[in-house]
mmCIF file of C-alpha atoms and ligand atoms in Angstrom:
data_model
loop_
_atom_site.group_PDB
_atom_site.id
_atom_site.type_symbol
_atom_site.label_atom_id
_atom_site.label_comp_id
_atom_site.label_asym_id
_atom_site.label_seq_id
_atom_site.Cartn_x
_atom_site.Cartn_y
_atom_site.Cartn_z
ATOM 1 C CA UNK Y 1 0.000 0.000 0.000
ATOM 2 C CA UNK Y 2 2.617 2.168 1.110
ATOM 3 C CA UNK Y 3 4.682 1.676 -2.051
ATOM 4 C CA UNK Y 4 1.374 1.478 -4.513
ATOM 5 C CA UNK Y 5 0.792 5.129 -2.807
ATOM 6 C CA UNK Y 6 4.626 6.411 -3.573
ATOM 7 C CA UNK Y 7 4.542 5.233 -6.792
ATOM 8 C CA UNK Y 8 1.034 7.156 -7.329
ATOM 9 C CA UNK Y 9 2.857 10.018 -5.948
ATOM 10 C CA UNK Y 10 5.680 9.659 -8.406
ATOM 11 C CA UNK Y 11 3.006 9.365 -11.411
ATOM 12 C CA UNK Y 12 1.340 12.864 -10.239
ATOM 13 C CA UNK Y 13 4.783 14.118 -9.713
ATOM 14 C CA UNK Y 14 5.923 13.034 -13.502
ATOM 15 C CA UNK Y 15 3.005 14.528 -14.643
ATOM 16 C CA UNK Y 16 3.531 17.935 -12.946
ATOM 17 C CA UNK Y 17 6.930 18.174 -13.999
ATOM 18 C CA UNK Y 18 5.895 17.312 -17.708
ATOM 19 C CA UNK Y 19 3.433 20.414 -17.809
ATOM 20 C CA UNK Y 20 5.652 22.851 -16.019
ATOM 21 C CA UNK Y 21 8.521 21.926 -17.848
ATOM 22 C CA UNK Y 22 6.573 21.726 -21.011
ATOM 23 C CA UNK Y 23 5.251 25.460 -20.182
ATOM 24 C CA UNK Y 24 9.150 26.555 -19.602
ATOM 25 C CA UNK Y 25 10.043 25.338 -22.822
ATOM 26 C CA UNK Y 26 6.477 27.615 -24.383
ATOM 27 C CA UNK Y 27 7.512 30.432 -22.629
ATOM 28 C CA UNK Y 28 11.240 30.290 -23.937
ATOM 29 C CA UNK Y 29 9.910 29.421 -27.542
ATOM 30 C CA UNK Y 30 7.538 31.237 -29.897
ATOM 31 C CA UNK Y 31 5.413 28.579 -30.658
ATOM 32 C CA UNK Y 32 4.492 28.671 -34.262
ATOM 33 C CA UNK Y 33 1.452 29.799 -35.337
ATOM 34 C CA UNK Y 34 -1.084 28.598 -37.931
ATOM 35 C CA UNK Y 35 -2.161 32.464 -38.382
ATOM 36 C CA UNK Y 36 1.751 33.367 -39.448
ATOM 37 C CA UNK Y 37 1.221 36.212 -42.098
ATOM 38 C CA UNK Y 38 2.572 35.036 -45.581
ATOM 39 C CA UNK Y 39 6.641 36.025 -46.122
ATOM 40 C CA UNK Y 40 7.433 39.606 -46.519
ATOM 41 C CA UNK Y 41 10.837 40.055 -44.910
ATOM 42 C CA UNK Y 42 13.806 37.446 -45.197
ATOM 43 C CA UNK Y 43 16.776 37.483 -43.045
ATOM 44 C CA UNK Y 44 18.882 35.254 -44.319
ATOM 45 C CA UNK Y 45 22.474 34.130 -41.917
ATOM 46 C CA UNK Y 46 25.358 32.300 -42.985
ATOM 47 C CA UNK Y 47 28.354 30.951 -40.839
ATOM 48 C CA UNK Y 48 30.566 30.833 -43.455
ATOM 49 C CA UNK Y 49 32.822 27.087 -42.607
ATOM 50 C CA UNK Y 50 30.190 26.531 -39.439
ATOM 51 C CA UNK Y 51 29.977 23.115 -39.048
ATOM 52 C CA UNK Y 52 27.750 20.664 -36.718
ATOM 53 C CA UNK Y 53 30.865 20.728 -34.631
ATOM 54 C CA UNK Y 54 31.687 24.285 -34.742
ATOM 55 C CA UNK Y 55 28.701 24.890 -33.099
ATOM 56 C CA UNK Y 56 29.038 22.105 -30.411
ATOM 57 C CA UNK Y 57 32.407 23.431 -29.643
ATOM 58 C CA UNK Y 58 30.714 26.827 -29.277
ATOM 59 C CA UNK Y 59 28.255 24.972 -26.879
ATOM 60 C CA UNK Y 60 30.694 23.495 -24.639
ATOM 61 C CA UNK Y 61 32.797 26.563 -24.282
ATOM 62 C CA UNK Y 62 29.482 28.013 -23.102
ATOM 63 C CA UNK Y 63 28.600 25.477 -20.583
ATOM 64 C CA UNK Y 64 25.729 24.137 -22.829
ATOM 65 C CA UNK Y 65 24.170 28.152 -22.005
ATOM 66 C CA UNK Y 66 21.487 28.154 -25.075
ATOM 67 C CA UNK Y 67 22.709 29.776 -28.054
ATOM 68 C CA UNK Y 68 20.490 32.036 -29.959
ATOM 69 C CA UNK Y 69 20.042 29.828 -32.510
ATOM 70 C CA UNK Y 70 19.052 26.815 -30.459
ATOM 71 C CA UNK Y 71 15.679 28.823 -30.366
ATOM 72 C CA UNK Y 72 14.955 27.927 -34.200
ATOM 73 C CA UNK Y 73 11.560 26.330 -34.472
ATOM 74 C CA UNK Y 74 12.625 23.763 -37.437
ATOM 75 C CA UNK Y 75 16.166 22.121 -38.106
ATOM 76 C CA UNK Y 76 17.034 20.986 -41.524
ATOM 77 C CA UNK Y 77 20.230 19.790 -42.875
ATOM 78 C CA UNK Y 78 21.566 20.603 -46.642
ATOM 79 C CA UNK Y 79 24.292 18.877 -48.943
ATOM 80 C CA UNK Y 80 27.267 21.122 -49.711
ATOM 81 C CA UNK Y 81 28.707 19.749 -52.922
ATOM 82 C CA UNK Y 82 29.133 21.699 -56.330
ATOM 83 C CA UNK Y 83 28.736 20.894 -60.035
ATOM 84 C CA UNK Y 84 32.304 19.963 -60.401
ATOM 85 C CA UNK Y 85 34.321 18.748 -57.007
ATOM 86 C CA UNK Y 86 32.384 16.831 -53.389
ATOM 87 C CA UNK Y 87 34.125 19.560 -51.251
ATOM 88 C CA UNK Y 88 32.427 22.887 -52.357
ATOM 89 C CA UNK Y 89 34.676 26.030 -51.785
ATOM 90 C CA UNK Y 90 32.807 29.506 -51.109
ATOM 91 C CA UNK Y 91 32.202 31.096 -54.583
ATOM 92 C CA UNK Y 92 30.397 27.706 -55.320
ATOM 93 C CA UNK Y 93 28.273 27.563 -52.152
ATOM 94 C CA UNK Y 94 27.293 31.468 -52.372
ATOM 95 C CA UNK Y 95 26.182 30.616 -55.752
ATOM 96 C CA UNK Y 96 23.902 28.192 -54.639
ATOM 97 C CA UNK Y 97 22.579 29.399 -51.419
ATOM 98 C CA UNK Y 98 21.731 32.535 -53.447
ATOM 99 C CA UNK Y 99 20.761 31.666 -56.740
ATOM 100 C CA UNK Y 100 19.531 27.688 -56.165
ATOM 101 C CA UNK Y 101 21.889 26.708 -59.260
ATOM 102 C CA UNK Y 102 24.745 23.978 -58.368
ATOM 103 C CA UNK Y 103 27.979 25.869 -60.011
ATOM 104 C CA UNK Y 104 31.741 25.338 -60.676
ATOM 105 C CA UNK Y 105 34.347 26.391 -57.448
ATOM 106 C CA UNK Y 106 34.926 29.679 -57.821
ATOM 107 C CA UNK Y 107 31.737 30.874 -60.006
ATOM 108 C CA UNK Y 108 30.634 33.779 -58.421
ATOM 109 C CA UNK Y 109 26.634 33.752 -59.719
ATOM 110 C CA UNK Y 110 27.003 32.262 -62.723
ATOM 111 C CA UNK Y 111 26.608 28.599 -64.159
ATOM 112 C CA UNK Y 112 28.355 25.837 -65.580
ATOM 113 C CA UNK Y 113 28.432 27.934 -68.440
ATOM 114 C CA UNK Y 114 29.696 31.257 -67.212
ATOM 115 C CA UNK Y 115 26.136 32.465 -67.709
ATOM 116 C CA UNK Y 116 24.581 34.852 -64.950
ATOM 117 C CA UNK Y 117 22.153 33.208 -62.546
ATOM 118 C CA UNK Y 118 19.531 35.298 -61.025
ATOM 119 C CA UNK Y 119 19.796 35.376 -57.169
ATOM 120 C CA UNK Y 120 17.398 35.983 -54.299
ATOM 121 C CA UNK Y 121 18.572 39.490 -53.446
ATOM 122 C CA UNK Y 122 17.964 40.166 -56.959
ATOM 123 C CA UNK Y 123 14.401 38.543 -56.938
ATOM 124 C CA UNK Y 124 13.396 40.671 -53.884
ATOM 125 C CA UNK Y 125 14.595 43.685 -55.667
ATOM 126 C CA UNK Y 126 12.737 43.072 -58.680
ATOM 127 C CA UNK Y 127 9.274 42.545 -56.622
ATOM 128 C CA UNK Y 128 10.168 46.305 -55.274
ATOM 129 C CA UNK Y 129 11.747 44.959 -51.660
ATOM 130 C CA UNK Y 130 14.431 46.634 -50.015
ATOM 131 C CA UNK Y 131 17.136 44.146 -49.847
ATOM 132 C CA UNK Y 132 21.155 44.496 -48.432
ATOM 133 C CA UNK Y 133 24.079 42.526 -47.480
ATOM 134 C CA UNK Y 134 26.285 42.585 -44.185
ATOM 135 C CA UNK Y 135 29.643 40.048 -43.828
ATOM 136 C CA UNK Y 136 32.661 41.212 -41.502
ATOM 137 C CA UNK Y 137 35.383 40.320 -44.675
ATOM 138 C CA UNK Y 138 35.261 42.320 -48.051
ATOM 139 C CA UNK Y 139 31.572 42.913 -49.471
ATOM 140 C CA UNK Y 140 33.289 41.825 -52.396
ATOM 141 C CA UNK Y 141 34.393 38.401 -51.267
ATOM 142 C CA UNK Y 142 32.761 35.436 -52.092
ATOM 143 C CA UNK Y 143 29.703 34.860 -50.149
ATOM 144 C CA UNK Y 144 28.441 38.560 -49.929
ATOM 145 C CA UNK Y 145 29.322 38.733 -53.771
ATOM 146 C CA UNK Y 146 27.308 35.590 -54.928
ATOM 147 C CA UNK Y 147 24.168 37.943 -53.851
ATOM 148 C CA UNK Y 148 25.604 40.996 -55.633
ATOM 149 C CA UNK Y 149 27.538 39.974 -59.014
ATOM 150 C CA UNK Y 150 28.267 37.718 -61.544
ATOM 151 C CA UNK Y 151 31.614 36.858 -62.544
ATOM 152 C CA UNK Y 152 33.239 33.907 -63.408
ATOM 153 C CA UNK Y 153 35.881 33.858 -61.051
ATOM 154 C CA UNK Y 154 35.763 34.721 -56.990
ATOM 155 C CA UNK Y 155 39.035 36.781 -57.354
ATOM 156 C CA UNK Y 156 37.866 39.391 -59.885
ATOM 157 C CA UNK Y 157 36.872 41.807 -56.858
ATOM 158 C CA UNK Y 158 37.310 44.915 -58.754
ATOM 159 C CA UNK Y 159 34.844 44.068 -61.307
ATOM 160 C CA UNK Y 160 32.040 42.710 -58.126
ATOM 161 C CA UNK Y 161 32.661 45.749 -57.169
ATOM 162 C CA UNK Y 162 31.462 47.513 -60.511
ATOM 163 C CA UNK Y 163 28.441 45.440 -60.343
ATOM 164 C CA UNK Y 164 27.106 46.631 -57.162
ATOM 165 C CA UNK Y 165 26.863 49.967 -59.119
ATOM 166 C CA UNK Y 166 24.167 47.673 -61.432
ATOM 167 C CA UNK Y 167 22.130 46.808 -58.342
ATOM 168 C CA UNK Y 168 19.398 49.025 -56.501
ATOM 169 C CA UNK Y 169 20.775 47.080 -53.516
ATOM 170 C CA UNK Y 170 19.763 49.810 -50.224
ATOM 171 C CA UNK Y 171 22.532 48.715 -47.711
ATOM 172 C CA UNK Y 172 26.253 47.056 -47.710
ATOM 173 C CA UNK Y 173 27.696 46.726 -44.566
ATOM 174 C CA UNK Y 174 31.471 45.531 -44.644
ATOM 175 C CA UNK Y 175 34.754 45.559 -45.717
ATOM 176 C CA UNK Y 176 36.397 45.945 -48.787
ATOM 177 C CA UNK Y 177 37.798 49.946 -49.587
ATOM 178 C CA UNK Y 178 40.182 48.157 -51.513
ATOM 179 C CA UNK Y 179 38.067 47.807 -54.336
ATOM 180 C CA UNK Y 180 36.052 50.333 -53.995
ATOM 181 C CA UNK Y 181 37.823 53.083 -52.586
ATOM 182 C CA UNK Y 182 41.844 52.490 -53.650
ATOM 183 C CA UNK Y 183 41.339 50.796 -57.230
ATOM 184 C CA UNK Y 184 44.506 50.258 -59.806
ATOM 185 C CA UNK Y 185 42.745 51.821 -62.063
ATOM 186 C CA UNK Y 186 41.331 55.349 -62.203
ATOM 187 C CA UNK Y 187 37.202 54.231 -61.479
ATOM 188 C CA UNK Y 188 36.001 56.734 -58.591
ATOM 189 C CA UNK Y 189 33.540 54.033 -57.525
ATOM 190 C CA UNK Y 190 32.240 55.857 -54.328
ATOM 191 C CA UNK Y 191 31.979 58.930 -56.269
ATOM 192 C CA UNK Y 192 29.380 56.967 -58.846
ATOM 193 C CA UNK Y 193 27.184 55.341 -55.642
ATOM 194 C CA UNK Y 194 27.292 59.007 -54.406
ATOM 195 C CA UNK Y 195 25.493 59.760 -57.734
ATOM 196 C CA UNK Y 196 23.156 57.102 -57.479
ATOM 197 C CA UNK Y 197 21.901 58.350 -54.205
ATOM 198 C CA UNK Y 198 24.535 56.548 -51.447
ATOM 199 C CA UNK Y 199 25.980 57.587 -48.695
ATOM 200 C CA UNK Y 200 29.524 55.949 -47.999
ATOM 201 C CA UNK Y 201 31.296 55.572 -45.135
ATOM 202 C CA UNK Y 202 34.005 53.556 -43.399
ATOM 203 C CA UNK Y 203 32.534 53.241 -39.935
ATOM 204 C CA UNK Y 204 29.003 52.684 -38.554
ATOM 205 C CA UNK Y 205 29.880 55.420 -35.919
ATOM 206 C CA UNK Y 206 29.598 57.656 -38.936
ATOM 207 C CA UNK Y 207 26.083 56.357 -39.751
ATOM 208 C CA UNK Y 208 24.836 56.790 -36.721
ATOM 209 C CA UNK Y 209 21.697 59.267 -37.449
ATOM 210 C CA UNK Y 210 20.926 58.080 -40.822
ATOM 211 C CA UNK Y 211 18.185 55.909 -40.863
ATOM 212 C CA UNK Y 212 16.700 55.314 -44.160
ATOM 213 C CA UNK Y 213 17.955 55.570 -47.546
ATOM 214 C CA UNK Y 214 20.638 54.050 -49.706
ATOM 215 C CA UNK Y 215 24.029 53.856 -47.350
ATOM 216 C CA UNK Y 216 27.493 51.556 -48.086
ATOM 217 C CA UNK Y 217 29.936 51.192 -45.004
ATOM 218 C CA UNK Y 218 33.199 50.033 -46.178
ATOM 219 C CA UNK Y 219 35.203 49.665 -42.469
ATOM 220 C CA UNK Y 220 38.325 47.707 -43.694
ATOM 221 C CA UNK Y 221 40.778 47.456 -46.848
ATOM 222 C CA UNK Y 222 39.590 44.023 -47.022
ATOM 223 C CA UNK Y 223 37.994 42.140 -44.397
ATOM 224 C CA UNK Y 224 37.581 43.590 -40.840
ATOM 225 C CA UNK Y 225 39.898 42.264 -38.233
ATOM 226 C CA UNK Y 226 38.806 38.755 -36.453
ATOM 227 C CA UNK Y 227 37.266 38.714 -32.601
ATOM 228 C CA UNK Y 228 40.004 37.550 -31.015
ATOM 229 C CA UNK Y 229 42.006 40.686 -33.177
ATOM 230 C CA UNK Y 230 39.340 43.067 -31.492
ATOM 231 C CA UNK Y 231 37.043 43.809 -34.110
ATOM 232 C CA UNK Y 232 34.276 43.869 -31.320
ATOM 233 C CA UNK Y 233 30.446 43.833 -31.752
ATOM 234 C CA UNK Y 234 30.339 45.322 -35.570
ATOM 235 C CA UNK Y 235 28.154 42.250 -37.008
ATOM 236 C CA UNK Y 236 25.588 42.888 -34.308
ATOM 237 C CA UNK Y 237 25.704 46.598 -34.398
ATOM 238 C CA UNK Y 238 25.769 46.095 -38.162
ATOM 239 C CA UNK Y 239 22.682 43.806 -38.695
ATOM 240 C CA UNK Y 240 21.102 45.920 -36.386
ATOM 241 C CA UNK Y 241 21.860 49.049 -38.192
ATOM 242 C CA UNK Y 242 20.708 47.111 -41.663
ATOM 243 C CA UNK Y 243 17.426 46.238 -39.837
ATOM 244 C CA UNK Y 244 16.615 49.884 -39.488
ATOM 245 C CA UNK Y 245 17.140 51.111 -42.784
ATOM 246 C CA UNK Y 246 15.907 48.165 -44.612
ATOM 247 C CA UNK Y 247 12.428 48.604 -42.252
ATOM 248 C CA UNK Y 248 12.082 52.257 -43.311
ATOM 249 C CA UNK Y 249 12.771 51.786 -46.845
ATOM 250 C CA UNK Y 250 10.479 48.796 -47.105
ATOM 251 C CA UNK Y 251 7.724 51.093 -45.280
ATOM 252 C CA UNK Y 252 8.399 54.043 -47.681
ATOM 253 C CA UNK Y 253 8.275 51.262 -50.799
ATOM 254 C CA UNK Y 254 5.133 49.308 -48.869
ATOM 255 C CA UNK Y 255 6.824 45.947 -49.111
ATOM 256 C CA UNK Y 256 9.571 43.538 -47.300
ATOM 257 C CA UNK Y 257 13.214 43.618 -47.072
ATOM 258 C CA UNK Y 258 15.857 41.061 -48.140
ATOM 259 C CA UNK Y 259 18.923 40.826 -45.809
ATOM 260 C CA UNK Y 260 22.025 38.660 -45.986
ATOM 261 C CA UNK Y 261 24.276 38.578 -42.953
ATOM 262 C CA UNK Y 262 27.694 36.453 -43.164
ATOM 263 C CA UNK Y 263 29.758 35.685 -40.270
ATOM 264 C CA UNK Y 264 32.074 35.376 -42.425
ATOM 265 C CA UNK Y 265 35.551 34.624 -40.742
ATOM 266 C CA UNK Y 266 34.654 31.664 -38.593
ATOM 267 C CA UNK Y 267 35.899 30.086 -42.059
ATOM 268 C CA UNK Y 268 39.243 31.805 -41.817
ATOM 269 C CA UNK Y 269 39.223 30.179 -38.037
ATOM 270 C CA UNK Y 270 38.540 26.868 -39.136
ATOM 271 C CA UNK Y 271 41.518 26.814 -41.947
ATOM 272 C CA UNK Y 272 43.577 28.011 -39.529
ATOM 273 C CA UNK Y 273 42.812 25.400 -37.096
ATOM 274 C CA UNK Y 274 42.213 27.465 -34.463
ATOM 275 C CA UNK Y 275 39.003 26.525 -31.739
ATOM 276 C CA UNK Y 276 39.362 29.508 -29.672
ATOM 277 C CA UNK Y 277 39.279 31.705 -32.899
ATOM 278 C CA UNK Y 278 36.345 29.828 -34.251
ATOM 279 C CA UNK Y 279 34.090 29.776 -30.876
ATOM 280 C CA UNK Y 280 35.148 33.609 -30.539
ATOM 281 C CA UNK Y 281 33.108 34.223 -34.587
ATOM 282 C CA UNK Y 282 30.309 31.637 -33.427
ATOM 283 C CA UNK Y 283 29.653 33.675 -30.370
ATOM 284 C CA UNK Y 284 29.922 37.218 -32.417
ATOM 285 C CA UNK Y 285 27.401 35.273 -35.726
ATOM 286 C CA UNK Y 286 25.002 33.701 -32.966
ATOM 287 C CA UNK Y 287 24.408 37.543 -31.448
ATOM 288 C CA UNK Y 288 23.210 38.786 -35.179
ATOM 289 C CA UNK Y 289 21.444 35.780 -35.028
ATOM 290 C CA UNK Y 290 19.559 36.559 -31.647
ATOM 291 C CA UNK Y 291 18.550 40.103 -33.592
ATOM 292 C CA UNK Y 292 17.280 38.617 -36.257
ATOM 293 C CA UNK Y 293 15.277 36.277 -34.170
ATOM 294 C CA UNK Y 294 13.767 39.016 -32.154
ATOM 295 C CA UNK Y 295 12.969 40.755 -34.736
ATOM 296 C CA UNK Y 296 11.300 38.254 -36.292
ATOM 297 C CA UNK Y 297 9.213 37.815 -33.235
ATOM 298 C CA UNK Y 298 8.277 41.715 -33.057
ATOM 299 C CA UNK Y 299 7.785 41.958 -36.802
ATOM 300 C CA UNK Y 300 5.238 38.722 -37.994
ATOM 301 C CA UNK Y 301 6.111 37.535 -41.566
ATOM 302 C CA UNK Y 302 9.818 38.020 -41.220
ATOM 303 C CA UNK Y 303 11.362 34.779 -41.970
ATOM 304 C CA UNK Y 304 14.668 33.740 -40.419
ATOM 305 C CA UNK Y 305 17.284 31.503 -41.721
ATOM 306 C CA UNK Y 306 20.398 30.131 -40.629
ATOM 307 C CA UNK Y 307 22.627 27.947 -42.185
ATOM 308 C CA UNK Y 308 26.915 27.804 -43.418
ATOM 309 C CA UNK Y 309 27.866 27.179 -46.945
ATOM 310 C CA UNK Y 310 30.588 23.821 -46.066
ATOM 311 C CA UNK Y 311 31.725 23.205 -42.800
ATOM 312 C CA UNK Y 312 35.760 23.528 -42.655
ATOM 313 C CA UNK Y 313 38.499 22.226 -41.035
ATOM 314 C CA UNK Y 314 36.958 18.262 -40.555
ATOM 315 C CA UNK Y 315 36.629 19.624 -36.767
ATOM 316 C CA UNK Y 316 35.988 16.733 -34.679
ATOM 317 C CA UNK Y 317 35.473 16.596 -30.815
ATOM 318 C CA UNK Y 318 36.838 13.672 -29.437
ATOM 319 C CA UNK Y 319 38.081 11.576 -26.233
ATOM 320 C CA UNK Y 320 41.863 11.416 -25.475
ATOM 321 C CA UNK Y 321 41.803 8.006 -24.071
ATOM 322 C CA UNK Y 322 38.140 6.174 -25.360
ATOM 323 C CA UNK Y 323 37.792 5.169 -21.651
ATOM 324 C CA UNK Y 324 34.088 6.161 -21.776
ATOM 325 C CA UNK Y 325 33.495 4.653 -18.343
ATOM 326 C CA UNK Y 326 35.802 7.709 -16.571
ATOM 327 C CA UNK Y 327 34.173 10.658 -15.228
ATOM 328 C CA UNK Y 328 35.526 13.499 -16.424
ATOM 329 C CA UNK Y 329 36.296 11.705 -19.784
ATOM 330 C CA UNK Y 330 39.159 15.123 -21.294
ATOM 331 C CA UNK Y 331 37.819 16.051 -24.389
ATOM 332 C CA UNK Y 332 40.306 17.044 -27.271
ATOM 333 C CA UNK Y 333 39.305 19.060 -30.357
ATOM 334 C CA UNK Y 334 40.638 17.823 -33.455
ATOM 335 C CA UNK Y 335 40.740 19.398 -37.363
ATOM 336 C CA UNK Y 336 41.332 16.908 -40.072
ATOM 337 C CA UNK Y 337 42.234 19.564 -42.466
ATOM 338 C CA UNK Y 338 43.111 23.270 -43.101
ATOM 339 C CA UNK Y 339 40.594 22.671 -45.689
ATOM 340 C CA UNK Y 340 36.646 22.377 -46.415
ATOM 341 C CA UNK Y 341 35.003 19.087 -45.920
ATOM 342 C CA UNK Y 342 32.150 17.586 -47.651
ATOM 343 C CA UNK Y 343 29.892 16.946 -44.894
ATOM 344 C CA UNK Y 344 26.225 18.372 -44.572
ATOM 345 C CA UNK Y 345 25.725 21.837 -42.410
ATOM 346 C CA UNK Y 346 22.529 22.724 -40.540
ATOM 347 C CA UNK Y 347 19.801 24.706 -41.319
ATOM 348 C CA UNK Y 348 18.003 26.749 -38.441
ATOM 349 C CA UNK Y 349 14.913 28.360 -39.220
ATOM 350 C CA UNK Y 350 12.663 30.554 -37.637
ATOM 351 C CA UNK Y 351 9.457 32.787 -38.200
ATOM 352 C CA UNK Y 352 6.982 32.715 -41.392
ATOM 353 C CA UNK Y 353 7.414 30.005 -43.330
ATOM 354 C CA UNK Y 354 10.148 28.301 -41.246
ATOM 355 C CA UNK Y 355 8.790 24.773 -41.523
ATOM 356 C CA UNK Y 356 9.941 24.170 -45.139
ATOM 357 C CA UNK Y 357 13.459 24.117 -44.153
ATOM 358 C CA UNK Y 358 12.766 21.032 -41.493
ATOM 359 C CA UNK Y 359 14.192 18.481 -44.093
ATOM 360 C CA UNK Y 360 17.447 17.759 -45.925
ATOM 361 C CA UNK Y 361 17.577 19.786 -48.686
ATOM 362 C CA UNK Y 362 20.251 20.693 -51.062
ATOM 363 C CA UNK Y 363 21.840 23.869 -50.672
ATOM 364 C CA UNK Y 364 20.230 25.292 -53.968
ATOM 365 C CA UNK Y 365 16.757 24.442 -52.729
ATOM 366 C CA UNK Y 366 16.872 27.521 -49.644
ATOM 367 C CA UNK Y 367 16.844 30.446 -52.169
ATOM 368 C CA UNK Y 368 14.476 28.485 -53.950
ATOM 369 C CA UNK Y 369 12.131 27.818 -51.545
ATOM 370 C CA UNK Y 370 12.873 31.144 -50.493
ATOM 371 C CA UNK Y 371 11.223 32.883 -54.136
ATOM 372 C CA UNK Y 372 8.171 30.385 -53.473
ATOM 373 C CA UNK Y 373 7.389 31.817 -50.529
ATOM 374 C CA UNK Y 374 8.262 35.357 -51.386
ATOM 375 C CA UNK Y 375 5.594 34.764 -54.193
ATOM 376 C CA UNK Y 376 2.791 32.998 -52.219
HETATM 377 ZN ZN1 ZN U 401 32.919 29.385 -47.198
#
C-alpha cells in the first residue's frame, strides 16, 4: 500500500513536472502559429565554414548556455557539394545558397556555363523589396558577392565591385575599400554610388543618425579584423543598423526587405585550425542571429534563416583516451584539415514560413524555396 501510494505520488509528480517543464520550454519558444502572415521580410544568416561541430564546440565553451540559434523552431540539414568537385569552396556555395543553381568552385553567380544566374537578393529587388548585405570580410568576397555579381571567377573583386553599381541594392555593410575606394585603375567608384543616391562611409559610428535611404559602409581594406584581433560587436551593431534602414525603406516602398548577414571569418578560423578563434566568430554570428530572431518575433512575416555554406576544417570533438566509463572523460578538439570538408551543415529556421526548411535539402533548394514563398 505504502509503495502502490509512492509510486502514485511519483506518477502525479511526472506529470507535474511534464506540464511545467513543457510550459518553460512555451515560454522560452515562440510557438508557431497557424495564423503566421505570408513572407514579406527574409533574413537570411550564414556561418561561413560553421559546421555541426563548430557549433558544439561553441556549446561546450558556453557550458551548454542556449545559443540564440538553439531557439529555431525547425532544423534541416543541406548537402554542400558543387557541379564539379564533393568539397564545395565559397564562390560555389554562395552561388547556390543565393541563386539555387549547383555551379563550378569559384563561379561567383554564374553557371556551368559562365552564364549569370539570377539570385534571391535580386528577386526581392525586382518585386520592389528593399534588400542588403552585411559580412565582416570584403563585401566583395565570395559569399556577400554571390548575392551581388556575376563573374566567373571569386578573385575578380574589382569588377564585383562595378556590379554593385548595377544593383538598386539599399545597404552594404562591410569591408572591402580596396576595391572600392583604392582601385589600380582610375574608377572613382564611391563617387558613382554618391550619384546614385549613397551615402559611404568607413565606420558605422559615422552612420549613426541616418536611418533610411541608400548607405554603403566600407570599415576595412579588405575584411575587418577577427574577434580575437578586437574587431568587437560590428556584425551585431551592423545587422542591427541594416534592420533599421531596410524597415524604413520597405515602409516608404510598402513591401519587405531582403537581408544577408555572413559571419564570415569563422571560415578563416577553421583553416587556420584554431578553436578559440572559431568559438570567438560563433559567439559574435550567434548575437546577429539573436537580432534577427527578435525581430522576427516583433515583426510577424519576417522569416529567419540560418545555415553555413561547407563546414571547414573536418573539426571533430573527441576523447583522449576512449575510456568512456571515466568521469571526467578530457575532451580534445581535433581538425582533419586546413581545408573544407564535404559533410552536410545545418539549417536553423525561424518565423513565417520556417517549416519548409525542417528536411534535408540541397543547398540550392533555400533560395528556392525562399522565391516560393516570397511569391505565395
Ligand atoms: Zn565558405
Amino acid at each position: 500500500m505504502k509503495k502502490c501510494c509512492k509510486s502514485i505520488r511519483t506518477i502525479v509528480e511526472c506529470v507535474l513536472v511534464v506540464l511545467v517543464g513543457g510550459l518553460a520550454i512555451a515560454l522560452i519558444n515562440r510557438i508557431p502559429d497557424s495564423s503566421e502572415p505570408k513572407v514579406k521580410n527574409i533574413i537570411y544568416l550564414i556561418g561561413d565554414g560553421m559546421g555541426i561541430s563548430h557549433i558544439t564546440s561553441t556549446m561546450i565553451a558556453q557550458q551548454y548556455t542556449p545559443l540564440a540559434l538553439e531557439r529555431a523552431e525547425y532544423v534541416g540539414l543541406q548537402k554542400t557539394y558543387s557541379s564539379n568537385n564533393l568539397i564545395t569552396d565559397s564562390a560555389a556555395a554562395g552561388t547556390a545558397l543565393s541563386a539555387g543553381t549547383k555551379t563550378y568552385n569559384g563561379a561567383i553567380g554564374v553557371d556551368d556555363n559562365k552564364q549569370p544566374v539570377e539570385n534571391i537578393r535580386e528577386v526581392a529587388e525586382k518585386m520592389g523589396m528593399a534588400t542588403g548585405v552585411v559580412a565582416t570580410y570584403a563585401v566583395t568576397h565570395a559569399t556577400p558577392a554571390a548575392f551581388m555579381g556575376h563573374t566567373e571567377s571569386r578573385n575578380q573583386q574589382d569588377l564585383i565591385a562595378e556590379q554593385f553599381l548595377d544593383t538598386n541594392v539599399d545597404v552594404f555593410f562591410g569591408g572591402g575599400q580596396k576595391y572600392f575606394m583604392q582601385r589600380a585603375d582610375s574608377l572613382d567608384l564611391v563617387g558613382k554610388l554618391q550619384e546614385k543616391g549613397y551615402t559611404i562611409a568607413t565606420s558605422l559610428e559615422e552612420i549613426a543618425d541616418i536611418k533610411e535611404g541608400k548607405v554603403g559602409v566600407l570599415a576595412a581594406r579588405k575584411g575587418l579584423p577577427t574577434m580575437l584581433k578586437g574587431r568587437g560587436n560590428f556584425l551585431p551593431e551592423a545587422t542591427t543598423k541594416a534592420l533599421e534602414i531596410l524597415t524604413a525603406n520597405a515602409k516608404k516602398n510598402k513591401s519587405g526587405f531582403f537581408l544577408m548577414v555572413e559571419g564570415s571569418q569563422i571560415d578563416g578560423e577553421a583553416h587556420a585550425n584554431n578553436l578559440e578563434g572559431v568559438v570567438a566568430e560563433i559567439v559574435d554570428f550567434d548575437a546577429a542571429v539573436k537580432i534577427a530572431f527578435d525581430y522576427a518575433d516583433k515583426h510577424p512575416g519576417t522569416l529567419v534563416v540560418v545555415t553555413a555554406d561547407h563546414e571547414t576544417g573536418g573539426l571533430t570533438i573527441i576523447n583522449n583516451n576512449n575510456k568512456f566509463d571515466v568521469a571526467e572523460n578530457p575532451i580534445a578538439y581535433h581538425f582533419s584539415t586546413g581545408g573544407h570538408s564535404g559533410g552536410m551543415v545545418p539549417i536553423f529556421a525561424y518565423g513565417a514560413g520556417a517549416e519548409a526548411f525542417s528536411r534535408v535539402l540541397e543547398n540550392t533548394d533555400i533560395p528556392l524555396i525562399m522565391k516560393s514563398l516570397l511569391a505565395e
